[in-house]
PDB file of C-alpha atoms in Angstrom:
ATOM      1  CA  UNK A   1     121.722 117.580 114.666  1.00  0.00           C
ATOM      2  CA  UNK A   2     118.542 118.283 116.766  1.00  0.00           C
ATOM      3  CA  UNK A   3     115.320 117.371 115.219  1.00  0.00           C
ATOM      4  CA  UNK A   4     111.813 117.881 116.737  1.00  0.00           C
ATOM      5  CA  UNK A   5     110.072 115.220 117.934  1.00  0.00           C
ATOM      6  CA  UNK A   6     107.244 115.033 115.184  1.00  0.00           C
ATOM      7  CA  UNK A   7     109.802 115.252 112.461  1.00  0.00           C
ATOM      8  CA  UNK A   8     111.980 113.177 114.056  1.00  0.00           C
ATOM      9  CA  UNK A   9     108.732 110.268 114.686  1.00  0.00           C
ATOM     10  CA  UNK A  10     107.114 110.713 111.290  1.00  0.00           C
ATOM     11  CA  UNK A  11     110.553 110.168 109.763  1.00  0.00           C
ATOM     12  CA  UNK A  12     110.506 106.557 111.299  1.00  0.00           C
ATOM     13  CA  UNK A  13     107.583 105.924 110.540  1.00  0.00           C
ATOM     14  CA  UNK A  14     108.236 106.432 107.126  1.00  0.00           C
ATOM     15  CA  UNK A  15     111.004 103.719 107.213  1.00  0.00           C
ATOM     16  CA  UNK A  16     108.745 101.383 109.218  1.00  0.00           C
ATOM     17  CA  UNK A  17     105.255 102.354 106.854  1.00  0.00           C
ATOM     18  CA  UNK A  18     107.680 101.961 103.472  1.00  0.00           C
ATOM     19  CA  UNK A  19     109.572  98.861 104.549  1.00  0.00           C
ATOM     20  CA  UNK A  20     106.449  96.703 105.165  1.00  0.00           C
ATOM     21  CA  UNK A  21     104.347  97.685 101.784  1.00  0.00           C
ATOM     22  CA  UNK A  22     107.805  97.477  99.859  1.00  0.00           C
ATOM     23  CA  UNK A  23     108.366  93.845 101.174  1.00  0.00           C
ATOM     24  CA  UNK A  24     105.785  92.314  98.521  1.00  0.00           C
ATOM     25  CA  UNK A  25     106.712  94.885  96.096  1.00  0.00           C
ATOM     26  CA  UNK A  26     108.703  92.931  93.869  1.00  0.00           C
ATOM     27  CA  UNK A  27     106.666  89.419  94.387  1.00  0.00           C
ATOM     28  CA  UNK A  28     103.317  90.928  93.432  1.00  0.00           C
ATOM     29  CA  UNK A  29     103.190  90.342  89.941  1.00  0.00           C
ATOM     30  CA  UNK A  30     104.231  86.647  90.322  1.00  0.00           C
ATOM     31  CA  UNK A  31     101.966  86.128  93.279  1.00  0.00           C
ATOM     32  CA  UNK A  32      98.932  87.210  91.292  1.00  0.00           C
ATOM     33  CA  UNK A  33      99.904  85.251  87.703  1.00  0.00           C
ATOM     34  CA  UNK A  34     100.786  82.732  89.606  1.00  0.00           C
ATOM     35  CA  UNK A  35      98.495  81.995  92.717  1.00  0.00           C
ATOM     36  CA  UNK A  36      95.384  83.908  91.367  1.00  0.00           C
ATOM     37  CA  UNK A  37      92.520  82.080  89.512  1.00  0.00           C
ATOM     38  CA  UNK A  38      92.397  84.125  86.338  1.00  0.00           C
ATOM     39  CA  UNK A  39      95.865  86.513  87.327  1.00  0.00           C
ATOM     40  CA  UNK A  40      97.446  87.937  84.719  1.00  0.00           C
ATOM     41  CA  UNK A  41      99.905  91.238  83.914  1.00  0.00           C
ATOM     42  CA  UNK A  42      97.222  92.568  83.074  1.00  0.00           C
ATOM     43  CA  UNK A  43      94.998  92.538  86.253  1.00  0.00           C
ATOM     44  CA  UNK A  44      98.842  93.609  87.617  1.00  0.00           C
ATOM     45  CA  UNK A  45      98.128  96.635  85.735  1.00  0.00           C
ATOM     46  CA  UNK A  46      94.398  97.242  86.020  1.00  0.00           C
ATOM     47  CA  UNK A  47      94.947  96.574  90.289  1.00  0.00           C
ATOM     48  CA  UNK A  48      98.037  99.438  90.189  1.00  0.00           C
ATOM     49  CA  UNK A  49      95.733 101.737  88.226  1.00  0.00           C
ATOM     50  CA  UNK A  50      92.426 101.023  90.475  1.00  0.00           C
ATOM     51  CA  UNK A  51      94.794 102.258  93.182  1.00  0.00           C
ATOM     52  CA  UNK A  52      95.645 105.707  92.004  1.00  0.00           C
ATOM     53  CA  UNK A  53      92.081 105.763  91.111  1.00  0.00           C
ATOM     54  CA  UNK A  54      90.372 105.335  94.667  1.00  0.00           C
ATOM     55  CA  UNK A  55      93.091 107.934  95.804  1.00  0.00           C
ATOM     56  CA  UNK A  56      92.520 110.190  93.164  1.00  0.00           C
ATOM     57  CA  UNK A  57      88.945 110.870  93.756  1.00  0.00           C
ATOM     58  CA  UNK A  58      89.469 110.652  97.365  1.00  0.00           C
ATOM     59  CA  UNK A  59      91.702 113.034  98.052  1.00  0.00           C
ATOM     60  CA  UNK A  60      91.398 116.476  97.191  1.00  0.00           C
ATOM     61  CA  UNK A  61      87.666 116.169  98.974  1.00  0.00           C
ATOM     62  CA  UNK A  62      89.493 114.638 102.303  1.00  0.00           C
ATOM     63  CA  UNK A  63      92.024 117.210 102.133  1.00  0.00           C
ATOM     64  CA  UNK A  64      89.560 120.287 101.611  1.00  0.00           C
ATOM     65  CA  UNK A  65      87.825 118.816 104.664  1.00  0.00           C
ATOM     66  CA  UNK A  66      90.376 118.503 106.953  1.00  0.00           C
ATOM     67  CA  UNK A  67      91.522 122.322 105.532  1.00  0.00           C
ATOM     68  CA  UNK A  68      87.697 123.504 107.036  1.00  0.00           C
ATOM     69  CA  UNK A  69      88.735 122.541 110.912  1.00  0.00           C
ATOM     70  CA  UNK A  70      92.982 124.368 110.788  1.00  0.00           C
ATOM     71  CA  UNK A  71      93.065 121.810 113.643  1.00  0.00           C
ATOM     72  CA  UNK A  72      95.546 118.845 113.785  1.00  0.00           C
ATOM     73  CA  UNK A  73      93.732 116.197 115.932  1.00  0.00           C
ATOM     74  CA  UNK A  74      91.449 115.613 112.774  1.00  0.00           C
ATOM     75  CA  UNK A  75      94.450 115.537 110.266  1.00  0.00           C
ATOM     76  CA  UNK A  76      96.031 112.809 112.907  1.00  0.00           C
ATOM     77  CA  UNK A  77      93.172 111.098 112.788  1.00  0.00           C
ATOM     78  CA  UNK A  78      93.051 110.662 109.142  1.00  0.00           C
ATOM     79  CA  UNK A  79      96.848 109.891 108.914  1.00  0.00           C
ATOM     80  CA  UNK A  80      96.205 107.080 111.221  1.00  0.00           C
ATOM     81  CA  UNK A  81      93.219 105.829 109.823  1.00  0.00           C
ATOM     82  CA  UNK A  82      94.722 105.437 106.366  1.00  0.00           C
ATOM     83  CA  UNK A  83      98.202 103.820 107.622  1.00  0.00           C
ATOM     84  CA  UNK A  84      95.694 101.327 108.829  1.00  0.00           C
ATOM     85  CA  UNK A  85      94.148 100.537 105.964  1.00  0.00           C
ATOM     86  CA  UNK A  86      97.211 100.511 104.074  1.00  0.00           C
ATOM     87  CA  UNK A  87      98.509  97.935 106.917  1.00  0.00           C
ATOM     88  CA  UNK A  88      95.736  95.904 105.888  1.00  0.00           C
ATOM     89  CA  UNK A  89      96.373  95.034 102.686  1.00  0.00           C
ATOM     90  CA  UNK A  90      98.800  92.388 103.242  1.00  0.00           C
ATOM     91  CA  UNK A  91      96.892  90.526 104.951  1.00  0.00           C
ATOM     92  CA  UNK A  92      94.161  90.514 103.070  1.00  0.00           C
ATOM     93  CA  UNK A  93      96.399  89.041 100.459  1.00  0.00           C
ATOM     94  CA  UNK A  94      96.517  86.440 102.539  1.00  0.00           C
ATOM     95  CA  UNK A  95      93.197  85.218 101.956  1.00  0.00           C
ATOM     96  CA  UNK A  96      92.774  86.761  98.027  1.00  0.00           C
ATOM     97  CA  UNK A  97      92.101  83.513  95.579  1.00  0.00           C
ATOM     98  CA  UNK A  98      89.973  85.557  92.832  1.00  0.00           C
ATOM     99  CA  UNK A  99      90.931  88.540  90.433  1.00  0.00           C
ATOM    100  CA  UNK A 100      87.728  90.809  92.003  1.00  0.00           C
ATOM    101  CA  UNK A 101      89.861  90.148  95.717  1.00  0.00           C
ATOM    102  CA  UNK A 102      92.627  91.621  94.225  1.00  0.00           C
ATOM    103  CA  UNK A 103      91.000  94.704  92.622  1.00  0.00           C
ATOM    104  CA  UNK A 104      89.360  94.917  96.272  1.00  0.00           C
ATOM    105  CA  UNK A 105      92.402  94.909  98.049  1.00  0.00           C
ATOM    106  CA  UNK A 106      94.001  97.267  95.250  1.00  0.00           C
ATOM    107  CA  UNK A 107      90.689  99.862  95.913  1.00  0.00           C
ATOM    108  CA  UNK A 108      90.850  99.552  99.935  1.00  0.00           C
ATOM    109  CA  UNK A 109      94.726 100.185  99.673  1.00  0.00           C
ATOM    110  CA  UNK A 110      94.008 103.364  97.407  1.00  0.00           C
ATOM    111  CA  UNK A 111      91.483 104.682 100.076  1.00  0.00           C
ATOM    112  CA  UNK A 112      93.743 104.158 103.065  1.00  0.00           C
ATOM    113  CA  UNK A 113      96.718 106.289 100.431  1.00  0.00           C
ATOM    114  CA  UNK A 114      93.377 109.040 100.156  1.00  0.00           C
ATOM    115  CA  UNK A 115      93.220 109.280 103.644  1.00  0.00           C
ATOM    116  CA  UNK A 116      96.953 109.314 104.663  1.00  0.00           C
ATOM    117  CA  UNK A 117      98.745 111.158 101.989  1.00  0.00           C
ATOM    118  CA  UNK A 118      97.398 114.933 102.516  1.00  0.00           C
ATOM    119  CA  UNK A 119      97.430 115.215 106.692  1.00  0.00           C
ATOM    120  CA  UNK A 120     100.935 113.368 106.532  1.00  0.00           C
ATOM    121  CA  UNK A 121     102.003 116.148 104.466  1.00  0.00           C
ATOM    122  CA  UNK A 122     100.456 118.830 106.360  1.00  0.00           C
ATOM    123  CA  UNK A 123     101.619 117.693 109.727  1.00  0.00           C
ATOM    124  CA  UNK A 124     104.967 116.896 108.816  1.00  0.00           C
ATOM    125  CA  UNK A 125     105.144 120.785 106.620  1.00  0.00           C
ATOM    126  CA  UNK A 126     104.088 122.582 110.212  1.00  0.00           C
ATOM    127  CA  UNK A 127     106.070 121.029 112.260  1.00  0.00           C
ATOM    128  CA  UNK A 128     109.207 121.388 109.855  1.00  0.00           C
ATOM    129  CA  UNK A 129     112.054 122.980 111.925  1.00  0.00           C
ATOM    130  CA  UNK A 130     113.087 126.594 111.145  1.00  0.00           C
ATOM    131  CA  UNK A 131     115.848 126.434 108.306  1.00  0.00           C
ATOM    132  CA  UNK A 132     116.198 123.102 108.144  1.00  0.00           C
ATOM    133  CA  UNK A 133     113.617 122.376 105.358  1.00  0.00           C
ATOM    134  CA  UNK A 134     115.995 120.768 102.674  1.00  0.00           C
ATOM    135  CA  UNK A 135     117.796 118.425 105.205  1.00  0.00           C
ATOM    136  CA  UNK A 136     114.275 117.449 107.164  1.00  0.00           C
ATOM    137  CA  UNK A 137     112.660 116.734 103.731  1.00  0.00           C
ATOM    138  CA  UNK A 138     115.798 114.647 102.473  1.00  0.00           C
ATOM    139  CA  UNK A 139     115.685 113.034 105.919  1.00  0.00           C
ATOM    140  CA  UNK A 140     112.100 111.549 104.871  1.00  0.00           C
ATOM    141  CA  UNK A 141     112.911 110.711 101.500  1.00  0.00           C
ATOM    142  CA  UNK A 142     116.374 108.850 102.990  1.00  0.00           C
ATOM    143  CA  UNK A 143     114.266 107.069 105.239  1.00  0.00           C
ATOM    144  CA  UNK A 144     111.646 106.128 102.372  1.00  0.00           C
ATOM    145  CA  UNK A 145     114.520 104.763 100.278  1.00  0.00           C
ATOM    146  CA  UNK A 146     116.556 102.798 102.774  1.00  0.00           C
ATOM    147  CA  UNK A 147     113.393 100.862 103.861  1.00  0.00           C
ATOM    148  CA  UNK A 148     111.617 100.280 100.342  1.00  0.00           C
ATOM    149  CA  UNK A 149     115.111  99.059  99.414  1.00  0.00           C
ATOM    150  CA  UNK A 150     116.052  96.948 102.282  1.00  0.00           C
ATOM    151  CA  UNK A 151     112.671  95.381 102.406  1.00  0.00           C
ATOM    152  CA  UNK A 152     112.333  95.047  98.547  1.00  0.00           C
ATOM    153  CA  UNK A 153     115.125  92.981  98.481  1.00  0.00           C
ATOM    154  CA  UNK A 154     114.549  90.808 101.662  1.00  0.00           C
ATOM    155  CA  UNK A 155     110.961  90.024 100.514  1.00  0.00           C
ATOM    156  CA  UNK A 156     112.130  88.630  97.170  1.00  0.00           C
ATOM    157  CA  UNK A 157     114.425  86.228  99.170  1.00  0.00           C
ATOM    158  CA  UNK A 158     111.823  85.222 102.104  1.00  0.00           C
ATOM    159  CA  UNK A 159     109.485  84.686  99.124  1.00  0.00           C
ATOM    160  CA  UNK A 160     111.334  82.443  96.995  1.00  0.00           C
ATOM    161  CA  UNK A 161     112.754  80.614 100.198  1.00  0.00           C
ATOM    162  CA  UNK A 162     109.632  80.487 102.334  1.00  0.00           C
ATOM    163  CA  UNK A 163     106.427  81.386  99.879  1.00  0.00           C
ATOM    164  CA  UNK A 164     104.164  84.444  99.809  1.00  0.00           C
ATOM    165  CA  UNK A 165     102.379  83.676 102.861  1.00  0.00           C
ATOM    166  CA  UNK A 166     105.391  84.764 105.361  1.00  0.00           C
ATOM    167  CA  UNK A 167     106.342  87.854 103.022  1.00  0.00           C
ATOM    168  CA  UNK A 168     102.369  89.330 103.554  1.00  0.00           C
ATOM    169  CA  UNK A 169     102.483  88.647 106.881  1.00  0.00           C
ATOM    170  CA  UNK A 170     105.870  90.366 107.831  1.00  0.00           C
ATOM    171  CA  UNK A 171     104.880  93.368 105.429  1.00  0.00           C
ATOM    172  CA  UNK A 172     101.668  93.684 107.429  1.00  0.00           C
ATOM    173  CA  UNK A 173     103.102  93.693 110.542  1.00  0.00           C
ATOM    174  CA  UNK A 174     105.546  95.873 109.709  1.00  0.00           C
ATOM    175  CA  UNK A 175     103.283  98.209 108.244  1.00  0.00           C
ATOM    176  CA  UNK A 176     101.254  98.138 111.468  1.00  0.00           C
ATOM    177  CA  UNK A 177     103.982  99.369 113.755  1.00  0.00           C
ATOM    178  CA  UNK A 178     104.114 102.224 111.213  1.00  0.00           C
ATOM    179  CA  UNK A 179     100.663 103.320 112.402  1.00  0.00           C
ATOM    180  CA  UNK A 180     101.315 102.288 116.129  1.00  0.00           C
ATOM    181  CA  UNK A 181     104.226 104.272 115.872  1.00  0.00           C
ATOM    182  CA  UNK A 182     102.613 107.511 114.246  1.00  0.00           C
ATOM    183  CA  UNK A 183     100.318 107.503 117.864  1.00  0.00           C
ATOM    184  CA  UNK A 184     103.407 108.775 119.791  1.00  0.00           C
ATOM    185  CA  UNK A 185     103.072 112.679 117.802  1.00  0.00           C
ATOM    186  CA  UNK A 186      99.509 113.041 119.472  1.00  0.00           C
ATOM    187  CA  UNK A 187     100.762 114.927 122.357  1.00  0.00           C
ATOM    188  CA  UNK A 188     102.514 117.505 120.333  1.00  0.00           C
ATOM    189  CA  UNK A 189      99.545 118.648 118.196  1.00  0.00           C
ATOM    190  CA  UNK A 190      97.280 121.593 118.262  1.00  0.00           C
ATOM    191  CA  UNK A 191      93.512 121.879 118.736  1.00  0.00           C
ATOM    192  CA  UNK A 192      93.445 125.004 116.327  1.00  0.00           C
ATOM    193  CA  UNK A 193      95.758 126.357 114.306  1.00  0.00           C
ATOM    194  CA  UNK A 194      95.812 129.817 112.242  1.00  0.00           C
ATOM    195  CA  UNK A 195      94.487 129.616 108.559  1.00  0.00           C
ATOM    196  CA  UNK A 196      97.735 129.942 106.498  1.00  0.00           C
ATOM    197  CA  UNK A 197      99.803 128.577 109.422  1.00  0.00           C
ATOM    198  CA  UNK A 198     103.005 125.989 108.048  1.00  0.00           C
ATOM    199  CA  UNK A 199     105.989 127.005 110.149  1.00  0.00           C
ATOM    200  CA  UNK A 200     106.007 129.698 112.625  1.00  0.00           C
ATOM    201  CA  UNK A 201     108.773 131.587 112.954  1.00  0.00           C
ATOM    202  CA  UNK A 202     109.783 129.873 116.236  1.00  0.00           C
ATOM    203  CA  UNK A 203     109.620 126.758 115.128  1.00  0.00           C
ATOM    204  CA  UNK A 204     106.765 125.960 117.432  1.00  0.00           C
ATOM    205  CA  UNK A 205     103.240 126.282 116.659  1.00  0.00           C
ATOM    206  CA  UNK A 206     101.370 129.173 118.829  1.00  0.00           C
TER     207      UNK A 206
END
């Protein structure tokens, strides 16, 4: 099956972007009770909901902005600047020994998601191939799922066997050659396009 080459890149990224945040997934909550001054479930809880929180308020005024231009070079810019955040975060764990680190790390993560989430889906919905939506979609969500999985699983052994400090920095760099990779999709976007504008009928944008 031919995809396009946007699609086809964003898709791997995906894998790549999902596999290296999903790599501490399932450590997180014993790496903060248990190598955090003052960690507990709770601040577990509190850090998860500060997340949604940055990206909440965030969003819907980076997305009306980026609406304003009908241009892609801004959206990729955004896209890329928030994978990079993102990419940052497990690093920063690296150095975290106080609750307020972790909250910080939780609110720059939840920026980087405000800034990535709403051109990623923009880009990826125009660039969609002609009646191939359902299979193009499930191929991002197959790709999200493989690598969370994979990684989730591999992280929880590399932690127990090696300690935290490897599992943030494979996640990280992992995570980074998400963003490197989303760099490659820069020659196929448009200056302008249309307002209203998701999927020409050709399949190519005008």
């Amino acid at each position: 099956m031919r995809i396009n080459h946007v699609v086809k890149t964003l898709v791997w990224s995906d894998f790549y972007l999902e596999s290296g945040l999903a790599f501490f997934a399932p450590i997180f909550a014993v790496f903060v009770t248990g190598q955090i001054n003052g960690g507990s479930l709770q601040v577990v809880g509190f850090a998860a909901a500060l997340t949604q929180i940055c990206k909440i308020i965030l969003e819907i005024p980076i997305a009306k902005y980026l609406d304003k231009n009908h241009g892609e070079y801004d959206d990729f810019y955004s896209m890329v600047f928030g994978s990079f955040l993102m990419s940052m975060a497990p690093f920063m764990y690296l150095f975290a020994s106080t609750v307020n680190h972790i909250y910080i790390i939780s609110a720059v993560y939840g920026i980087g998601l405000a800034f990535f989430v709403p051109p990623r889906f923009a880009i990826f919905s125009r660039h969609i191939d002609k009646e191939k939506e359902n299979i193009e979609w499930t191929f991002k969500s197959i790709a999200v799922g493989i690598g969370a999985a994979g990684a989730a699983a591999l992280g929880g052994v590399i932690a127990e066997k090696f300690g935290f400090s490897l599992v943030f920095v494979i996640a990280g760099v992992v995570a980074i050659m998400a963003s490197t990779y989303e760099i490659k999709i820069f020659k196929d976007l448009k200056e302008k396009v249309p307002q209203g504008t998701v999927r020409p009928a050709d399949g190519k944008l005008p």
